[in-house]
């Protein structure tokens, strides 16, 4: 269990003084826990022994043990590709690297599937499909491609979907049109992108409801999100994998289609008619000798 989880779920009945420390630590997690015990006590307005008692209740032998775990979490969140290339060298052996990677990713997906919480998908599906305003999507340098893919699907399912693309100065202008009727879906994985975090926080301040896709270390956006979908990203590779997050995206889309098939079919028929009229996609008459199969292009 991570330190954040212990702070939120590991203290069923904290004393008022302990609650002050917990509130302080969570307010700017994990950086707020990097000072000395005396500094944390002073900022929380409690005594030094109160910090020691809280740490013991959380299961740590000492404040140093507590802080060591906090630092390990921080290091994991901030790993750069260069650090991961050193730390995560693909195991050498008789197996080919490509096969070893795919086996690693397959194991990760198998473990992940057992930990999926159906209720959160139900809640996100309802929020996204019943939002009276617009549904916006945004992501980081790489995760924006996940956002774009989900936006492409949602655009087939409902009106008012906007993919914000790569965050820029113009992106912040979009905040002017965002409000309580809208939903913002955010993709943010370590190392978390500051402009995406700022945009999301400012959208939340305007009353926009946030859905966050992130990793186990949690993007700072989690503090403002109504729903948080967490996926593992570590595999036997210098780079994190987006296979579990992609599976989440496709699982959400499958749920939406299953629940709202009649409504979606009518909308897709209109799309198909427009595409056929303009020769956008290849049909049976334009494909010579190719097997036809339903797809997304």
PDB file of C-alpha atoms in Angstrom:
ATOM      1  CA  UNK A   1       0.000   0.000   0.000  1.00  0.00           C
ATOM      2  CA  UNK A   2       1.343   3.405  -0.990  1.00  0.00           C
ATOM      3  CA  UNK A   3       1.833   6.186   1.548  1.00  0.00           C
ATOM      4  CA  UNK A   4      -1.093   8.160   0.091  1.00  0.00           C
ATOM      5  CA  UNK A   5      -3.392   5.158   0.497  1.00  0.00           C
ATOM      6  CA  UNK A   6      -2.285   4.710   4.090  1.00  0.00           C
ATOM      7  CA  UNK A   7      -2.997   8.367   4.798  1.00  0.00           C
ATOM      8  CA  UNK A   8      -6.480   8.215   3.272  1.00  0.00           C
ATOM      9  CA  UNK A   9      -7.555   4.680   4.222  1.00  0.00           C
ATOM     10  CA  UNK A  10      -5.155   3.454   6.907  1.00  0.00           C
ATOM     11  CA  UNK A  11      -6.407   5.663   9.755  1.00  0.00           C
ATOM     12  CA  UNK A  12     -10.069   4.935  10.466  1.00  0.00           C
ATOM     13  CA  UNK A  13     -10.180   7.152  13.585  1.00  0.00           C
ATOM     14  CA  UNK A  14      -7.337   9.702  13.634  1.00  0.00           C
ATOM     15  CA  UNK A  15      -7.212  12.165  16.490  1.00  0.00           C
ATOM     16  CA  UNK A  16      -7.891  15.840  15.626  1.00  0.00           C
ATOM     17  CA  UNK A  17      -4.154  16.569  15.802  1.00  0.00           C
ATOM     18  CA  UNK A  18      -3.330  13.600  13.572  1.00  0.00           C
ATOM     19  CA  UNK A  19      -6.017  14.686  11.111  1.00  0.00           C
ATOM     20  CA  UNK A  20      -4.242  18.051  10.793  1.00  0.00           C
ATOM     21  CA  UNK A  21      -1.020  16.298   9.802  1.00  0.00           C
ATOM     22  CA  UNK A  22      -2.821  14.074   7.293  1.00  0.00           C
ATOM     23  CA  UNK A  23      -4.503  17.102   5.748  1.00  0.00           C
ATOM     24  CA  UNK A  24      -1.154  18.872   5.477  1.00  0.00           C
ATOM     25  CA  UNK A  25       0.559  15.871   3.867  1.00  0.00           C
ATOM     26  CA  UNK A  26      -2.211  15.321   1.320  1.00  0.00           C
ATOM     27  CA  UNK A  27      -2.506  19.005   0.399  1.00  0.00           C
ATOM     28  CA  UNK A  28       0.764  18.960  -1.541  1.00  0.00           C
ATOM     29  CA  UNK A  29       1.526  15.261  -1.736  1.00  0.00           C
ATOM     30  CA  UNK A  30       4.239  13.980  -1.764  1.00  0.00           C
ATOM     31  CA  UNK A  31       6.402  17.109  -1.423  1.00  0.00           C
ATOM     32  CA  UNK A  32       4.749  18.154   1.845  1.00  0.00           C
ATOM     33  CA  UNK A  33       6.249  15.130   3.595  1.00  0.00           C
ATOM     34  CA  UNK A  34       9.878  15.828   2.689  1.00  0.00           C
ATOM     35  CA  UNK A  35      10.725  18.167   5.568  1.00  0.00           C
ATOM     36  CA  UNK A  36      11.837  17.152   9.048  1.00  0.00           C
ATOM     37  CA  UNK A  37       9.350  15.851  11.609  1.00  0.00           C
ATOM     38  CA  UNK A  38       9.689  19.110  13.525  1.00  0.00           C
ATOM     39  CA  UNK A  39       8.966  21.184  10.411  1.00  0.00           C
ATOM     40  CA  UNK A  40       5.869  19.119   9.586  1.00  0.00           C
ATOM     41  CA  UNK A  41       4.649  19.454  13.181  1.00  0.00           C
ATOM     42  CA  UNK A  42       5.122  23.226  13.121  1.00  0.00           C
ATOM     43  CA  UNK A  43       3.289  23.648   9.803  1.00  0.00           C
ATOM     44  CA  UNK A  44       0.401  21.490  11.015  1.00  0.00           C
ATOM     45  CA  UNK A  45       0.249  23.259  14.372  1.00  0.00           C
ATOM     46  CA  UNK A  46       0.805  20.127  16.444  1.00  0.00           C
ATOM     47  CA  UNK A  47       3.532  18.756  18.691  1.00  0.00           C
ATOM     48  CA  UNK A  48       6.556  16.784  17.490  1.00  0.00           C
ATOM     49  CA  UNK A  49       5.450  13.604  19.338  1.00  0.00           C
ATOM     50  CA  UNK A  50       2.128  13.718  17.437  1.00  0.00           C
ATOM     51  CA  UNK A  51       4.033  13.251  14.162  1.00  0.00           C
ATOM     52  CA  UNK A  52       5.871  10.281  15.650  1.00  0.00           C
ATOM     53  CA  UNK A  53       2.604   8.701  16.855  1.00  0.00           C
ATOM     54  CA  UNK A  54       0.991   9.153  13.440  1.00  0.00           C
ATOM     55  CA  UNK A  55       3.940   7.544  11.678  1.00  0.00           C
ATOM     56  CA  UNK A  56       3.755   4.592  14.072  1.00  0.00           C
ATOM     57  CA  UNK A  57       0.000   4.215  13.445  1.00  0.00           C
ATOM     58  CA  UNK A  58       0.712   4.079   9.722  1.00  0.00           C
ATOM     59  CA  UNK A  59       2.961   1.082  10.345  1.00  0.00           C
ATOM     60  CA  UNK A  60       6.431   2.632  10.163  1.00  0.00           C
ATOM     61  CA  UNK A  61       9.187   1.968  12.675  1.00  0.00           C
ATOM     62  CA  UNK A  62      10.400   5.550  12.529  1.00  0.00           C
ATOM     63  CA  UNK A  63       9.910   8.856  10.736  1.00  0.00           C
ATOM     64  CA  UNK A  64      12.984   8.000   8.663  1.00  0.00           C
ATOM     65  CA  UNK A  65      11.263   4.825   7.414  1.00  0.00           C
ATOM     66  CA  UNK A  66       8.158   6.827   6.537  1.00  0.00           C
ATOM     67  CA  UNK A  67      10.173   9.382   4.607  1.00  0.00           C
ATOM     68  CA  UNK A  68      12.247   6.724   2.815  1.00  0.00           C
ATOM     69  CA  UNK A  69       9.061   5.199   1.381  1.00  0.00           C
ATOM     70  CA  UNK A  70       7.816   8.652   0.419  1.00  0.00           C
ATOM     71  CA  UNK A  71      11.080   9.381  -1.399  1.00  0.00           C
ATOM     72  CA  UNK A  72      10.880   6.041  -3.226  1.00  0.00           C
ATOM     73  CA  UNK A  73       7.400   6.965  -4.458  1.00  0.00           C
ATOM     74  CA  UNK A  74       8.626  10.374  -5.576  1.00  0.00           C
ATOM     75  CA  UNK A  75      11.539   8.821  -7.460  1.00  0.00           C
ATOM     76  CA  UNK A  76       9.199   6.393  -9.214  1.00  0.00           C
ATOM     77  CA  UNK A  77       6.906   9.235 -10.263  1.00  0.00           C
ATOM     78  CA  UNK A  78       9.717  11.324 -11.689  1.00  0.00           C
ATOM     79  CA  UNK A  79      11.662   8.674 -13.570  1.00  0.00           C
ATOM     80  CA  UNK A  80      12.913  10.027 -16.873  1.00  0.00           C
ATOM     81  CA  UNK A  81      13.448   7.798 -19.933  1.00  0.00           C
ATOM     82  CA  UNK A  82      17.204   7.954 -19.305  1.00  0.00           C
ATOM     83  CA  UNK A  83      16.814   6.737 -15.731  1.00  0.00           C
ATOM     84  CA  UNK A  84      14.464   3.988 -16.843  1.00  0.00           C
ATOM     85  CA  UNK A  85      16.918   2.850 -19.504  1.00  0.00           C
ATOM     86  CA  UNK A  86      19.430   2.267 -16.722  1.00  0.00           C
ATOM     87  CA  UNK A  87      16.984   0.739 -14.274  1.00  0.00           C
ATOM     88  CA  UNK A  88      14.944  -1.385 -16.676  1.00  0.00           C
ATOM     89  CA  UNK A  89      17.302  -3.157 -18.988  1.00  0.00           C
ATOM     90  CA  UNK A  90      15.560  -5.900 -20.941  1.00  0.00           C
ATOM     91  CA  UNK A  91      16.749  -9.249 -19.531  1.00  0.00           C
ATOM     92  CA  UNK A  92      19.307 -10.987 -21.714  1.00  0.00           C
ATOM     93  CA  UNK A  93      18.967 -14.662 -22.479  1.00  0.00           C
ATOM     94  CA  UNK A  94      17.901 -17.110 -25.124  1.00  0.00           C
ATOM     95  CA  UNK A  95      14.545 -15.418 -25.724  1.00  0.00           C
ATOM     96  CA  UNK A  96      14.256 -12.705 -28.355  1.00  0.00           C
ATOM     97  CA  UNK A  97      13.720  -9.208 -26.942  1.00  0.00           C
ATOM     98  CA  UNK A  98      10.448  -8.746 -28.846  1.00  0.00           C
ATOM     99  CA  UNK A  99       9.027 -12.020 -27.540  1.00  0.00           C
ATOM    100  CA  UNK A 100      10.203 -11.248 -23.998  1.00  0.00           C
ATOM    101  CA  UNK A 101       8.528  -7.848 -24.124  1.00  0.00           C
ATOM    102  CA  UNK A 102       5.217  -9.214 -25.414  1.00  0.00           C
ATOM    103  CA  UNK A 103       5.213 -11.883 -22.707  1.00  0.00           C
ATOM    104  CA  UNK A 104       5.886  -9.195 -20.108  1.00  0.00           C
ATOM    105  CA  UNK A 105       3.053  -7.043 -21.438  1.00  0.00           C
ATOM    106  CA  UNK A 106       0.723 -10.051 -21.563  1.00  0.00           C
ATOM    107  CA  UNK A 107       1.429 -10.851 -17.916  1.00  0.00           C
ATOM    108  CA  UNK A 108       0.810  -7.229 -16.983  1.00  0.00           C
ATOM    109  CA  UNK A 109      -2.528  -7.246 -18.803  1.00  0.00           C
ATOM    110  CA  UNK A 110      -3.554 -10.536 -17.176  1.00  0.00           C
ATOM    111  CA  UNK A 111      -2.799  -9.169 -13.702  1.00  0.00           C
ATOM    112  CA  UNK A 112      -4.586  -5.931 -14.513  1.00  0.00           C
ATOM    113  CA  UNK A 113      -7.773  -7.598 -15.753  1.00  0.00           C
ATOM    114  CA  UNK A 114      -8.302  -9.202 -12.336  1.00  0.00           C
ATOM    115  CA  UNK A 115      -8.182  -5.792 -10.637  1.00  0.00           C
ATOM    116  CA  UNK A 116     -10.633  -3.880 -12.831  1.00  0.00           C
ATOM    117  CA  UNK A 117     -13.467  -2.212 -10.914  1.00  0.00           C
ATOM    118  CA  UNK A 118     -16.637  -2.379 -13.054  1.00  0.00           C
ATOM    119  CA  UNK A 119     -18.447   0.272 -11.000  1.00  0.00           C
ATOM    120  CA  UNK A 120     -16.104   3.060 -12.054  1.00  0.00           C
ATOM    121  CA  UNK A 121     -16.639   2.240 -15.733  1.00  0.00           C
ATOM    122  CA  UNK A 122     -20.392   2.392 -15.150  1.00  0.00           C
ATOM    123  CA  UNK A 123     -20.067   5.806 -13.519  1.00  0.00           C
ATOM    124  CA  UNK A 124     -17.793   7.218 -16.215  1.00  0.00           C
ATOM    125  CA  UNK A 125     -20.026   5.870 -18.985  1.00  0.00           C
ATOM    126  CA  UNK A 126     -23.053   7.622 -17.509  1.00  0.00           C
ATOM    127  CA  UNK A 127     -21.182  10.872 -16.875  1.00  0.00           C
ATOM    128  CA  UNK A 128     -19.755  11.049 -20.391  1.00  0.00           C
ATOM    129  CA  UNK A 129     -22.888  10.047 -22.264  1.00  0.00           C
ATOM    130  CA  UNK A 130     -25.339  12.078 -20.179  1.00  0.00           C
ATOM    131  CA  UNK A 131     -23.286  15.293 -19.939  1.00  0.00           C
ATOM    132  CA  UNK A 132     -25.565  18.139 -21.120  1.00  0.00           C
ATOM    133  CA  UNK A 133     -22.627  20.167 -22.392  1.00  0.00           C
ATOM    134  CA  UNK A 134     -19.479  19.234 -24.271  1.00  0.00           C
ATOM    135  CA  UNK A 135     -16.947  16.472 -23.602  1.00  0.00           C
ATOM    136  CA  UNK A 136     -13.348  17.665 -23.919  1.00  0.00           C
ATOM    137  CA  UNK A 137     -10.258  15.437 -24.008  1.00  0.00           C
ATOM    138  CA  UNK A 138      -6.623  16.298 -23.348  1.00  0.00           C
ATOM    139  CA  UNK A 139      -3.371  14.421 -22.766  1.00  0.00           C
ATOM    140  CA  UNK A 140       0.380  14.777 -22.592  1.00  0.00           C
ATOM    141  CA  UNK A 141       3.041  14.364 -25.282  1.00  0.00           C
ATOM    142  CA  UNK A 142       2.323  10.670 -25.736  1.00  0.00           C
ATOM    143  CA  UNK A 143      -0.931  10.146 -23.867  1.00  0.00           C
ATOM    144  CA  UNK A 144      -2.659  12.705 -26.111  1.00  0.00           C
ATOM    145  CA  UNK A 145      -2.826   9.918 -28.690  1.00  0.00           C
ATOM    146  CA  UNK A 146      -4.982   7.926 -26.268  1.00  0.00           C
ATOM    147  CA  UNK A 147      -7.113  11.032 -25.785  1.00  0.00           C
ATOM    148  CA  UNK A 148      -7.423  11.426 -29.546  1.00  0.00           C
ATOM    149  CA  UNK A 149      -8.452   7.814 -29.996  1.00  0.00           C
ATOM    150  CA  UNK A 150     -11.127   8.046 -27.318  1.00  0.00           C
ATOM    151  CA  UNK A 151     -12.320  11.341 -28.809  1.00  0.00           C
ATOM    152  CA  UNK A 152     -12.683   9.638 -32.194  1.00  0.00           C
ATOM    153  CA  UNK A 153     -14.880   6.941 -30.694  1.00  0.00           C
ATOM    154  CA  UNK A 154     -16.942   9.320 -28.558  1.00  0.00           C
ATOM    155  CA  UNK A 155     -17.552  11.502 -31.595  1.00  0.00           C
ATOM    156  CA  UNK A 156     -19.374   8.540 -33.135  1.00  0.00           C
ATOM    157  CA  UNK A 157     -21.389   7.979 -29.961  1.00  0.00           C
ATOM    158  CA  UNK A 158     -22.574  11.515 -29.136  1.00  0.00           C
ATOM    159  CA  UNK A 159     -22.410  15.129 -30.226  1.00  0.00           C
ATOM    160  CA  UNK A 160     -20.256  17.841 -28.670  1.00  0.00           C
ATOM    161  CA  UNK A 161     -16.919  16.005 -28.395  1.00  0.00           C
ATOM    162  CA  UNK A 162     -13.737  18.083 -28.649  1.00  0.00           C
ATOM    163  CA  UNK A 163     -10.184  16.722 -28.792  1.00  0.00           C
ATOM    164  CA  UNK A 164      -7.954  19.532 -27.479  1.00  0.00           C
ATOM    165  CA  UNK A 165      -4.800  17.945 -28.913  1.00  0.00           C
ATOM    166  CA  UNK A 166      -1.351  18.913 -27.707  1.00  0.00           C
ATOM    167  CA  UNK A 167      -1.618  21.504 -24.942  1.00  0.00           C
ATOM    168  CA  UNK A 168      -0.547  24.990 -26.068  1.00  0.00           C
ATOM    169  CA  UNK A 169      -1.213  28.612 -25.203  1.00  0.00           C
ATOM    170  CA  UNK A 170      -4.306  28.508 -27.429  1.00  0.00           C
ATOM    171  CA  UNK A 171      -5.603  25.524 -25.476  1.00  0.00           C
ATOM    172  CA  UNK A 172      -5.972  27.675 -22.375  1.00  0.00           C
ATOM    173  CA  UNK A 173      -8.251  29.999 -24.372  1.00  0.00           C
ATOM    174  CA  UNK A 174     -10.769  27.138 -24.516  1.00  0.00           C
ATOM    175  CA  UNK A 175     -11.322  27.507 -20.774  1.00  0.00           C
ATOM    176  CA  UNK A 176     -13.456  30.584 -21.480  1.00  0.00           C
ATOM    177  CA  UNK A 177     -16.154  28.373 -23.013  1.00  0.00           C
ATOM    178  CA  UNK A 178     -16.022  25.601 -20.397  1.00  0.00           C
ATOM    179  CA  UNK A 179     -18.367  25.288 -17.432  1.00  0.00           C
ATOM    180  CA  UNK A 180     -20.481  23.109 -15.160  1.00  0.00           C
ATOM    181  CA  UNK A 181     -22.315  21.378 -18.004  1.00  0.00           C
ATOM    182  CA  UNK A 182     -19.069  20.023 -19.454  1.00  0.00           C
ATOM    183  CA  UNK A 183     -16.768  17.062 -18.816  1.00  0.00           C
ATOM    184  CA  UNK A 184     -12.997  17.012 -19.285  1.00  0.00           C
ATOM    185  CA  UNK A 185     -11.291  13.636 -19.792  1.00  0.00           C
ATOM    186  CA  UNK A 186      -7.597  13.848 -18.934  1.00  0.00           C
ATOM    187  CA  UNK A 187      -4.784  11.390 -19.732  1.00  0.00           C
ATOM    188  CA  UNK A 188      -1.689  12.048 -17.622  1.00  0.00           C
ATOM    189  CA  UNK A 189       1.073   9.568 -16.815  1.00  0.00           C
ATOM    190  CA  UNK A 190       4.492   9.972 -15.227  1.00  0.00           C
ATOM    191  CA  UNK A 191       6.342  12.231 -15.737  1.00  0.00           C
ATOM    192  CA  UNK A 192       3.231  14.326 -15.345  1.00  0.00           C
ATOM    193  CA  UNK A 193       2.911  17.274 -17.696  1.00  0.00           C
ATOM    194  CA  UNK A 194       2.653  20.626 -15.920  1.00  0.00           C
ATOM    195  CA  UNK A 195       0.567  22.380 -18.579  1.00  0.00           C
ATOM    196  CA  UNK A 196      -1.957  19.531 -18.644  1.00  0.00           C
ATOM    197  CA  UNK A 197      -2.176  19.672 -14.856  1.00  0.00           C
ATOM    198  CA  UNK A 198      -2.663  23.458 -14.843  1.00  0.00           C
ATOM    199  CA  UNK A 199      -5.310  23.315 -17.565  1.00  0.00           C
ATOM    200  CA  UNK A 200      -7.202  20.573 -15.719  1.00  0.00           C
ATOM    201  CA  UNK A 201      -7.070  22.416 -12.401  1.00  0.00           C
ATOM    202  CA  UNK A 202      -8.365  25.612 -13.980  1.00  0.00           C
ATOM    203  CA  UNK A 203     -11.150  23.706 -15.727  1.00  0.00           C
ATOM    204  CA  UNK A 204     -12.154  22.196 -12.372  1.00  0.00           C
ATOM    205  CA  UNK A 205     -12.252  25.674 -10.855  1.00  0.00           C
ATOM    206  CA  UNK A 206     -14.817  26.584 -13.521  1.00  0.00           C
ATOM    207  CA  UNK A 207     -17.011  23.682 -12.447  1.00  0.00           C
ATOM    208  CA  UNK A 208     -16.025  21.248 -15.206  1.00  0.00           C
ATOM    209  CA  UNK A 209     -16.246  17.626 -14.062  1.00  0.00           C
ATOM    210  CA  UNK A 210     -12.969  15.744 -14.534  1.00  0.00           C
ATOM    211  CA  UNK A 211     -12.289  12.122 -15.449  1.00  0.00           C
ATOM    212  CA  UNK A 212      -8.625  11.121 -15.138  1.00  0.00           C
ATOM    213  CA  UNK A 213      -6.764   8.204 -16.722  1.00  0.00           C
ATOM    214  CA  UNK A 214      -3.407   7.823 -14.937  1.00  0.00           C
ATOM    215  CA  UNK A 215      -0.848   5.429 -13.443  1.00  0.00           C
ATOM    216  CA  UNK A 216      -0.560   3.971  -9.909  1.00  0.00           C
ATOM    217  CA  UNK A 217       1.468   6.975  -8.709  1.00  0.00           C
ATOM    218  CA  UNK A 218      -1.418   9.304  -9.611  1.00  0.00           C
ATOM    219  CA  UNK A 219      -1.162  12.514 -11.579  1.00  0.00           C
ATOM    220  CA  UNK A 220      -1.724  15.656  -9.471  1.00  0.00           C
ATOM    221  CA  UNK A 221      -4.984  15.994 -11.408  1.00  0.00           C
ATOM    222  CA  UNK A 222      -6.349  13.163  -9.225  1.00  0.00           C
ATOM    223  CA  UNK A 223      -6.968  15.663  -6.432  1.00  0.00           C
ATOM    224  CA  UNK A 224      -9.577  17.435  -8.623  1.00  0.00           C
ATOM    225  CA  UNK A 225     -11.005  14.477 -10.555  1.00  0.00           C
ATOM    226  CA  UNK A 226     -14.490  13.096 -10.001  1.00  0.00           C
ATOM    227  CA  UNK A 227     -13.396   9.696 -11.307  1.00  0.00           C
ATOM    228  CA  UNK A 228      -9.869   8.248 -11.551  1.00  0.00           C
ATOM    229  CA  UNK A 229      -9.070   5.214 -13.697  1.00  0.00           C
ATOM    230  CA  UNK A 230      -5.682   3.762 -12.778  1.00  0.00           C
ATOM    231  CA  UNK A 231      -3.686   1.406 -14.988  1.00  0.00           C
ATOM    232  CA  UNK A 232      -0.271  -0.221 -14.506  1.00  0.00           C
ATOM    233  CA  UNK A 233       2.409   0.903 -16.942  1.00  0.00           C
ATOM    234  CA  UNK A 234       5.608  -0.941 -15.935  1.00  0.00           C
ATOM    235  CA  UNK A 235       6.883  -3.727 -18.186  1.00  0.00           C
ATOM    236  CA  UNK A 236      10.254  -5.183 -19.169  1.00  0.00           C
ATOM    237  CA  UNK A 237      11.179  -2.179 -21.278  1.00  0.00           C
ATOM    238  CA  UNK A 238      12.896   1.174 -20.728  1.00  0.00           C
ATOM    239  CA  UNK A 239       9.564   2.802 -21.580  1.00  0.00           C
ATOM    240  CA  UNK A 240       6.225   2.497 -19.832  1.00  0.00           C
ATOM    241  CA  UNK A 241       3.482   0.702 -21.720  1.00  0.00           C
ATOM    242  CA  UNK A 242       0.132   2.133 -22.772  1.00  0.00           C
ATOM    243  CA  UNK A 243      -1.440  -1.282 -23.329  1.00  0.00           C
ATOM    244  CA  UNK A 244      -3.494  -1.290 -20.092  1.00  0.00           C
ATOM    245  CA  UNK A 245      -4.656   2.340 -20.579  1.00  0.00           C
ATOM    246  CA  UNK A 246      -5.622   1.509 -24.167  1.00  0.00           C
ATOM    247  CA  UNK A 247      -7.563  -1.494 -22.894  1.00  0.00           C
ATOM    248  CA  UNK A 248      -9.404   0.852 -20.514  1.00  0.00           C
ATOM    249  CA  UNK A 249     -10.323   3.132 -23.418  1.00  0.00           C
ATOM    250  CA  UNK A 250     -11.628   0.251 -25.520  1.00  0.00           C
ATOM    251  CA  UNK A 251     -13.452  -1.295 -22.550  1.00  0.00           C
ATOM    252  CA  UNK A 252     -15.241   2.011 -21.927  1.00  0.00           C
ATOM    253  CA  UNK A 253     -16.211   2.254 -25.592  1.00  0.00           C
ATOM    254  CA  UNK A 254     -17.488  -1.328 -25.599  1.00  0.00           C
ATOM    255  CA  UNK A 255     -19.594  -0.579 -22.521  1.00  0.00           C
ATOM    256  CA  UNK A 256     -21.066   2.533 -24.152  1.00  0.00           C
ATOM    257  CA  UNK A 257     -21.983   0.684 -27.358  1.00  0.00           C
ATOM    258  CA  UNK A 258     -23.497  -2.207 -25.422  1.00  0.00           C
ATOM    259  CA  UNK A 259     -25.696   0.064 -23.332  1.00  0.00           C
ATOM    260  CA  UNK A 260     -26.687   2.567 -25.992  1.00  0.00           C
ATOM    261  CA  UNK A 261     -26.597   0.520 -29.172  1.00  0.00           C
ATOM    262  CA  UNK A 262     -29.858   1.765 -30.711  1.00  0.00           C
ATOM    263  CA  UNK A 263     -28.965   5.427 -30.213  1.00  0.00           C
ATOM    264  CA  UNK A 264     -25.434   4.937 -31.519  1.00  0.00           C
ATOM    265  CA  UNK A 265     -26.518   2.912 -34.546  1.00  0.00           C
ATOM    266  CA  UNK A 266     -28.661   5.797 -35.785  1.00  0.00           C
ATOM    267  CA  UNK A 267     -25.718   8.177 -35.465  1.00  0.00           C
ATOM    268  CA  UNK A 268     -23.273   5.784 -37.158  1.00  0.00           C
ATOM    269  CA  UNK A 269     -25.669   5.329 -40.084  1.00  0.00           C
ATOM    270  CA  UNK A 270     -25.535   9.082 -40.664  1.00  0.00           C
ATOM    271  CA  UNK A 271     -21.734   8.986 -40.536  1.00  0.00           C
ATOM    272  CA  UNK A 272     -21.605   6.124 -43.008  1.00  0.00           C
ATOM    273  CA  UNK A 273     -23.976   7.861 -45.409  1.00  0.00           C
ATOM    274  CA  UNK A 274     -21.858  11.008 -45.340  1.00  0.00           C
ATOM    275  CA  UNK A 275     -18.659   9.024 -45.890  1.00  0.00           C
ATOM    276  CA  UNK A 276     -20.091   7.008 -48.749  1.00  0.00           C
ATOM    277  CA  UNK A 277     -21.489  10.116 -50.436  1.00  0.00           C
ATOM    278  CA  UNK A 278     -18.056  11.713 -50.361  1.00  0.00           C
ATOM    279  CA  UNK A 279     -15.947   8.653 -51.099  1.00  0.00           C
ATOM    280  CA  UNK A 280     -14.170   8.929 -47.759  1.00  0.00           C
ATOM    281  CA  UNK A 281     -13.824   5.198 -47.098  1.00  0.00           C
ATOM    282  CA  UNK A 282     -13.421   2.279 -49.449  1.00  0.00           C
ATOM    283  CA  UNK A 283     -16.583   0.307 -50.158  1.00  0.00           C
ATOM    284  CA  UNK A 284     -17.182  -2.970 -51.963  1.00  0.00           C
ATOM    285  CA  UNK A 285     -17.237  -1.206 -55.323  1.00  0.00           C
ATOM    286  CA  UNK A 286     -13.841   0.417 -54.779  1.00  0.00           C
ATOM    287  CA  UNK A 287     -11.998  -2.565 -53.294  1.00  0.00           C
ATOM    288  CA  UNK A 288     -10.664  -4.963 -55.910  1.00  0.00           C
ATOM    289  CA  UNK A 289      -9.872  -8.388 -54.581  1.00  0.00           C
ATOM    290  CA  UNK A 290      -9.600  -7.217 -50.940  1.00  0.00           C
ATOM    291  CA  UNK A 291     -11.452  -8.853 -48.112  1.00  0.00           C
ATOM    292  CA  UNK A 292     -13.906  -6.430 -46.573  1.00  0.00           C
ATOM    293  CA  UNK A 293     -14.089  -6.138 -42.821  1.00  0.00           C
ATOM    294  CA  UNK A 294     -15.727  -3.665 -40.466  1.00  0.00           C
ATOM    295  CA  UNK A 295     -13.170  -1.265 -39.000  1.00  0.00           C
ATOM    296  CA  UNK A 296     -12.284   2.155 -37.722  1.00  0.00           C
ATOM    297  CA  UNK A 297      -9.887   3.358 -40.447  1.00  0.00           C
TER     298      UNK A 297
END
